[in-house]
PDB file of C-alpha atoms in Angstrom:
ATOM      1  CA  UNK A 913      88.697 133.762  75.669  1.00  0.00           C
ATOM      2  CA  UNK A 914      87.294 130.032  75.156  1.00  0.00           C
ATOM      3  CA  UNK A 915      90.770 128.386  75.962  1.00  0.00           C
ATOM      4  CA  UNK A 916      90.831 130.117  79.792  1.00  0.00           C
ATOM      5  CA  UNK A 917      86.909 128.989  80.585  1.00  0.00           C
ATOM      6  CA  UNK A 918      87.355 125.386  79.363  1.00  0.00           C
ATOM      7  CA  UNK A 919      90.635 125.552  81.827  1.00  0.00           C
ATOM      8  CA  UNK A 920      88.478 126.682  84.299  1.00  0.00           C
ATOM      9  CA  UNK A 921      85.358 123.869  83.332  1.00  0.00           C
ATOM     10  CA  UNK A 922      88.118 121.712  83.317  1.00  0.00           C
ATOM     11  CA  UNK A 923      89.765 122.801  86.886  1.00  0.00           C
ATOM     12  CA  UNK A 924      85.622 123.059  88.553  1.00  0.00           C
ATOM     13  CA  UNK A 925      85.499 119.489  86.978  1.00  0.00           C
ATOM     14  CA  UNK A 926      88.414 117.915  88.782  1.00  0.00           C
ATOM     15  CA  UNK A 927      87.679 119.798  91.922  1.00  0.00           C
ATOM     16  CA  UNK A 928      84.081 118.113  91.548  1.00  0.00           C
ATOM     17  CA  UNK A 929      85.916 114.585  90.931  1.00  0.00           C
ATOM     18  CA  UNK A 930      87.889 114.991  94.094  1.00  0.00           C
ATOM     19  CA  UNK A 931      84.986 116.040  96.435  1.00  0.00           C
ATOM     20  CA  UNK A 932      82.700 113.051  95.020  1.00  0.00           C
ATOM     21  CA  UNK A 933      85.956 110.329  96.026  1.00  0.00           C
ATOM     22  CA  UNK A 934      85.844 111.750  99.472  1.00  0.00           C
ATOM     23  CA  UNK A 935      82.025 111.398  99.440  1.00  0.00           C
ATOM     24  CA  UNK A 936      82.137 108.498  98.157  1.00  0.00           C
ATOM     25  CA  UNK A 937      85.046 106.556  99.883  1.00  0.00           C
ATOM     26  CA  UNK A 938      83.656 108.194 103.329  1.00  0.00           C
ATOM     27  CA  UNK A 939      79.892 106.551 102.563  1.00  0.00           C
ATOM     28  CA  UNK A 940      81.535 103.592 101.150  1.00  0.00           C
ATOM     29  CA  UNK A 941      84.223 102.764 103.668  1.00  0.00           C
ATOM     30  CA  UNK A 942      82.527 104.619 106.452  1.00  0.00           C
ATOM     31  CA  UNK A 943      81.013 100.962 108.409  1.00  0.00           C
ATOM     32  CA  UNK A 944      83.301  98.593 106.954  1.00  0.00           C
ATOM     33  CA  UNK A 945      86.763  98.972 106.043  1.00  0.00           C
ATOM     34  CA  UNK A 946      89.753  95.975 106.210  1.00  0.00           C
ATOM     35  CA  UNK A 947      92.066  99.019 106.396  1.00  0.00           C
ATOM     36  CA  UNK A 948      93.723  99.614 109.688  1.00  0.00           C
ATOM     37  CA  UNK A 949      94.047 103.104 109.884  1.00  0.00           C
ATOM     38  CA  UNK A 950      97.715 102.407 111.724  1.00  0.00           C
ATOM     39  CA  UNK A 951      98.958 100.195 108.723  1.00  0.00           C
ATOM     40  CA  UNK A 952     100.919 102.772 106.963  1.00  0.00           C
ATOM     41  CA  UNK A 953     104.379 103.273 108.228  1.00  0.00           C
ATOM     42  CA  UNK A 954     106.306 105.659 106.805  1.00  0.00           C
ATOM     43  CA  UNK A 955     109.098 105.571 109.299  1.00  0.00           C
ATOM     44  CA  UNK A 956     109.908 102.080 109.354  1.00  0.00           C
ATOM     45  CA  UNK A 957     112.352 101.514 106.810  1.00  0.00           C
ATOM     46  CA  UNK A 958     111.581  97.617 106.329  1.00  0.00           C
ATOM     47  CA  UNK A 959     107.984  98.271 105.552  1.00  0.00           C
ATOM     48  CA  UNK A 960     108.961 100.889 102.824  1.00  0.00           C
ATOM     49  CA  UNK A 961     112.018  99.392 101.032  1.00  0.00           C
ATOM     50  CA  UNK A 962     109.706  96.344 100.678  1.00  0.00           C
ATOM     51  CA  UNK A 963     106.928  99.077  99.255  1.00  0.00           C
ATOM     52  CA  UNK A 964     109.489 100.331  96.785  1.00  0.00           C
ATOM     53  CA  UNK A 965     110.036  96.673  95.608  1.00  0.00           C
ATOM     54  CA  UNK A 966     106.438  96.497  95.059  1.00  0.00           C
ATOM     55  CA  UNK A 967     105.890  99.787  93.863  1.00  0.00           C
ATOM     56  CA  UNK A 968     108.491  99.215  91.058  1.00  0.00           C
ATOM     57  CA  UNK A 969     107.284  96.083  89.915  1.00  0.00           C
ATOM     58  CA  UNK A 970     103.617  96.613  89.957  1.00  0.00           C
ATOM     59  CA  UNK A 971     103.272 100.473  89.587  1.00  0.00           C
ATOM     60  CA  UNK A 972     106.696 102.622  88.306  1.00  0.00           C
ATOM     61  CA  UNK A 973     105.687 101.425  84.868  1.00  0.00           C
ATOM     62  CA  UNK A 974     102.625 103.842  84.785  1.00  0.00           C
ATOM     63  CA  UNK A 975     103.096 105.904  87.500  1.00  0.00           C
ATOM     64  CA  UNK A 976     106.500 106.590  86.913  1.00  0.00           C
ATOM     65  CA  UNK A 977     109.995 105.165  88.939  1.00  0.00           C
ATOM     66  CA  UNK A 978     110.037 108.743  91.231  1.00  0.00           C
ATOM     67  CA  UNK A 979     106.166 108.835  91.479  1.00  0.00           C
ATOM     68  CA  UNK A 980     105.651 111.691  88.752  1.00  0.00           C
ATOM     69  CA  UNK A 981     103.055 110.231  86.785  1.00  0.00           C
ATOM     70  CA  UNK A 982     102.609 110.305  83.367  1.00  0.00           C
ATOM     71  CA  UNK A 983     101.978 113.541  80.996  1.00  0.00           C
ATOM     72  CA  UNK A 984      99.128 115.441  80.814  1.00  0.00           C
ATOM     73  CA  UNK A 985      97.420 113.099  83.753  1.00  0.00           C
ATOM     74  CA  UNK A 986      95.007 116.000  84.137  1.00  0.00           C
ATOM     75  CA  UNK A 987      93.635 115.099  80.080  1.00  0.00           C
ATOM     76  CA  UNK A 988      91.801 112.335  79.101  1.00  0.00           C
ATOM     77  CA  UNK A 989      94.213 110.624  76.288  1.00  0.00           C
ATOM     78  CA  UNK A 990      92.940 109.784  72.756  1.00  0.00           C
ATOM     79  CA  UNK A 991      91.837 105.967  74.462  1.00  0.00           C
ATOM     80  CA  UNK A 992      89.515 108.159  76.690  1.00  0.00           C
ATOM     81  CA  UNK A 993      91.448 107.484  79.758  1.00  0.00           C
ATOM     82  CA  UNK A 994      92.820 109.596  82.313  1.00  0.00           C
ATOM     83  CA  UNK A 995      97.040 109.071  82.368  1.00  0.00           C
ATOM     84  CA  UNK A 996      98.258 107.570  85.543  1.00  0.00           C
ATOM     85  CA  UNK A 997      98.823 110.846  87.746  1.00  0.00           C
ATOM     86  CA  UNK A 998     101.674 111.747  89.967  1.00  0.00           C
ATOM     87  CA  UNK A 999     102.039 110.289  93.149  1.00  0.00           C
ATOM     88  CA  UNK A1000     104.519 112.716  94.500  1.00  0.00           C
ATOM     89  CA  UNK A1001     103.493 116.227  95.720  1.00  0.00           C
ATOM     90  CA  UNK A1002     102.810 117.747  92.699  1.00  0.00           C
ATOM     91  CA  UNK A1003      99.759 115.454  92.179  1.00  0.00           C
ATOM     92  CA  UNK A1004      96.914 114.726  94.522  1.00  0.00           C
ATOM     93  CA  UNK A1005      97.458 111.732  96.020  1.00  0.00           C
ATOM     94  CA  UNK A1006      98.342 113.019  99.414  1.00  0.00           C
ATOM     95  CA  UNK A1007      94.544 115.003  99.018  1.00  0.00           C
ATOM     96  CA  UNK A1008      92.905 111.890  99.880  1.00  0.00           C
ATOM     97  CA  UNK A1009      93.010 109.464 103.442  1.00  0.00           C
ATOM     98  CA  UNK A1010      94.651 106.156 103.992  1.00  0.00           C
ATOM     99  CA  UNK A1011      91.532 104.533 103.826  1.00  0.00           C
ATOM    100  CA  UNK A1012      90.528 105.299  99.961  1.00  0.00           C
ATOM    101  CA  UNK A1013      94.411 105.061  98.636  1.00  0.00           C
ATOM    102  CA  UNK A1014      93.868 101.978  99.582  1.00  0.00           C
ATOM    103  CA  UNK A1015      90.374 100.930  98.155  1.00  0.00           C
ATOM    104  CA  UNK A1016      91.384 102.615  94.661  1.00  0.00           C
ATOM    105  CA  UNK A1017      94.997 100.528  94.977  1.00  0.00           C
ATOM    106  CA  UNK A1018      92.833  97.033  95.870  1.00  0.00           C
ATOM    107  CA  UNK A1019      89.325  97.606  94.509  1.00  0.00           C
ATOM    108  CA  UNK A1020      89.236  99.959  92.105  1.00  0.00           C
ATOM    109  CA  UNK A1021      88.120 103.449  91.476  1.00  0.00           C
ATOM    110  CA  UNK A1022      85.225 102.165  89.980  1.00  0.00           C
ATOM    111  CA  UNK A1023      83.454 100.387  92.651  1.00  0.00           C
ATOM    112  CA  UNK A1024      84.391 103.251  95.600  1.00  0.00           C
ATOM    113  CA  UNK A1025      82.432 105.358  93.474  1.00  0.00           C
ATOM    114  CA  UNK A1026      79.699 103.061  92.620  1.00  0.00           C
ATOM    115  CA  UNK A1027      80.290 103.647  88.585  1.00  0.00           C
ATOM    116  CA  UNK A1028      80.499 100.041  87.715  1.00  0.00           C
ATOM    117  CA  UNK A1029      81.014 101.414  84.344  1.00  0.00           C
ATOM    118  CA  UNK A1030      83.528 103.828  84.705  1.00  0.00           C
ATOM    119  CA  UNK A1031      86.447 103.261  82.682  1.00  0.00           C
ATOM    120  CA  UNK A1032      90.298 103.624  83.898  1.00  0.00           C
ATOM    121  CA  UNK A1033      93.837 102.057  82.682  1.00  0.00           C
ATOM    122  CA  UNK A1034      94.547 101.269  87.050  1.00  0.00           C
ATOM    123  CA  UNK A1035      94.234  97.787  87.451  1.00  0.00           C
ATOM    124  CA  UNK A1036      92.880  96.267  90.738  1.00  0.00           C
ATOM    125  CA  UNK A1037      95.415  94.290  93.197  1.00  0.00           C
ATOM    126  CA  UNK A1038      92.645  92.712  94.952  1.00  0.00           C
ATOM    127  CA  UNK A1039      94.105  88.536  94.230  1.00  0.00           C
ATOM    128  CA  UNK A1040      97.151  90.431  93.063  1.00  0.00           C
ATOM    129  CA  UNK A1041      99.082  92.165  96.273  1.00  0.00           C
ATOM    130  CA  UNK A1042      98.172  91.202 100.024  1.00  0.00           C
ATOM    131  CA  UNK A1043      96.782  94.074 101.950  1.00  0.00           C
ATOM    132  CA  UNK A1044      99.921  94.656 103.683  1.00  0.00           C
ATOM    133  CA  UNK A1045     102.041  94.847 100.354  1.00  0.00           C
ATOM    134  CA  UNK A1046      99.375  97.556  99.130  1.00  0.00           C
ATOM    135  CA  UNK A1047     100.166  99.214 102.949  1.00  0.00           C
ATOM    136  CA  UNK A1048     103.871  99.037 102.212  1.00  0.00           C
ATOM    137  CA  UNK A1049     103.537 100.454  98.646  1.00  0.00           C
ATOM    138  CA  UNK A1050     101.394 103.541 100.354  1.00  0.00           C
ATOM    139  CA  UNK A1051     104.114 103.803 102.889  1.00  0.00           C
ATOM    140  CA  UNK A1052     106.541 103.855 100.553  1.00  0.00           C
ATOM    141  CA  UNK A1053     104.484 106.494  97.920  1.00  0.00           C
ATOM    142  CA  UNK A1054     104.152 108.711 101.756  1.00  0.00           C
ATOM    143  CA  UNK A1055     107.570 108.358 102.588  1.00  0.00           C
ATOM    144  CA  UNK A1056     108.611 110.085  99.333  1.00  0.00           C
ATOM    145  CA  UNK A1057     106.688 113.036  99.975  1.00  0.00           C
ATOM    146  CA  UNK A1058     108.362 116.205 101.879  1.00  0.00           C
ATOM    147  CA  UNK A1059     107.286 116.899 105.449  1.00  0.00           C
ATOM    148  CA  UNK A1060     105.135 119.745 105.189  1.00  0.00           C
ATOM    149  CA  UNK A1061     102.814 117.288 102.757  1.00  0.00           C
ATOM    150  CA  UNK A1062     102.898 114.320 105.115  1.00  0.00           C
ATOM    151  CA  UNK A1063     101.410 116.757 107.582  1.00  0.00           C
ATOM    152  CA  UNK A1064      99.087 117.864 105.582  1.00  0.00           C
ATOM    153  CA  UNK A1065      98.334 114.460 104.655  1.00  0.00           C
ATOM    154  CA  UNK A1066      98.247 113.928 108.684  1.00  0.00           C
ATOM    155  CA  UNK A1067      95.629 116.341 108.584  1.00  0.00           C
ATOM    156  CA  UNK A1068      93.530 114.447 105.611  1.00  0.00           C
ATOM    157  CA  UNK A1069      93.528 111.553 107.422  1.00  0.00           C
ATOM    158  CA  UNK A1070      92.041 112.807 110.763  1.00  0.00           C
ATOM    159  CA  UNK A1071      89.557 114.528 109.515  1.00  0.00           C
ATOM    160  CA  UNK A1072      88.625 111.784 107.348  1.00  0.00           C
ATOM    161  CA  UNK A1073      88.335 110.036 110.638  1.00  0.00           C
ATOM    162  CA  UNK A1074      86.717 112.937 112.546  1.00  0.00           C
ATOM    163  CA  UNK A1075      83.886 112.225 109.564  1.00  0.00           C
ATOM    164  CA  UNK A1076      83.151 108.436 110.249  1.00  0.00           C
ATOM    165  CA  UNK A1077      82.689 109.512 114.254  1.00  0.00           C
ATOM    166  CA  UNK A1078      79.433 111.533 112.801  1.00  0.00           C
TER     167      UNK A1078
END
């Protein structure tokens, strides 16, 4: 019974984190964004190929060669940090608009959620990868998702854009 309560609590906290990320991303990225809405090109073979190469070099060690993430990614590890989540359709990457994914990759989650003390093992790629390289990686990730998930992610992006127009 206690384990069931803990599972519900974890699920609830995970849901709350997603809501906070979306809200924070809307606030942080609303007025200013270096990210161009059409920058992800999942159907451009050259961009996707470049993204695959960059992903292999910079991301696969933690997120897995196929984006499968680390085991137990929903639970804090012994170091108190969250393991790398999957970027395939089993994870939550596709639940976030492109602009937030870009911001997390470039600036880090702590800046996005305005919690400078938030600890994560995810590197900040500002100054390491160019904007076009980050977009290429995100394009490769999105190109790996089934068409249904790509369509759902397009809806997430559309809802995010509407929220900016309010």
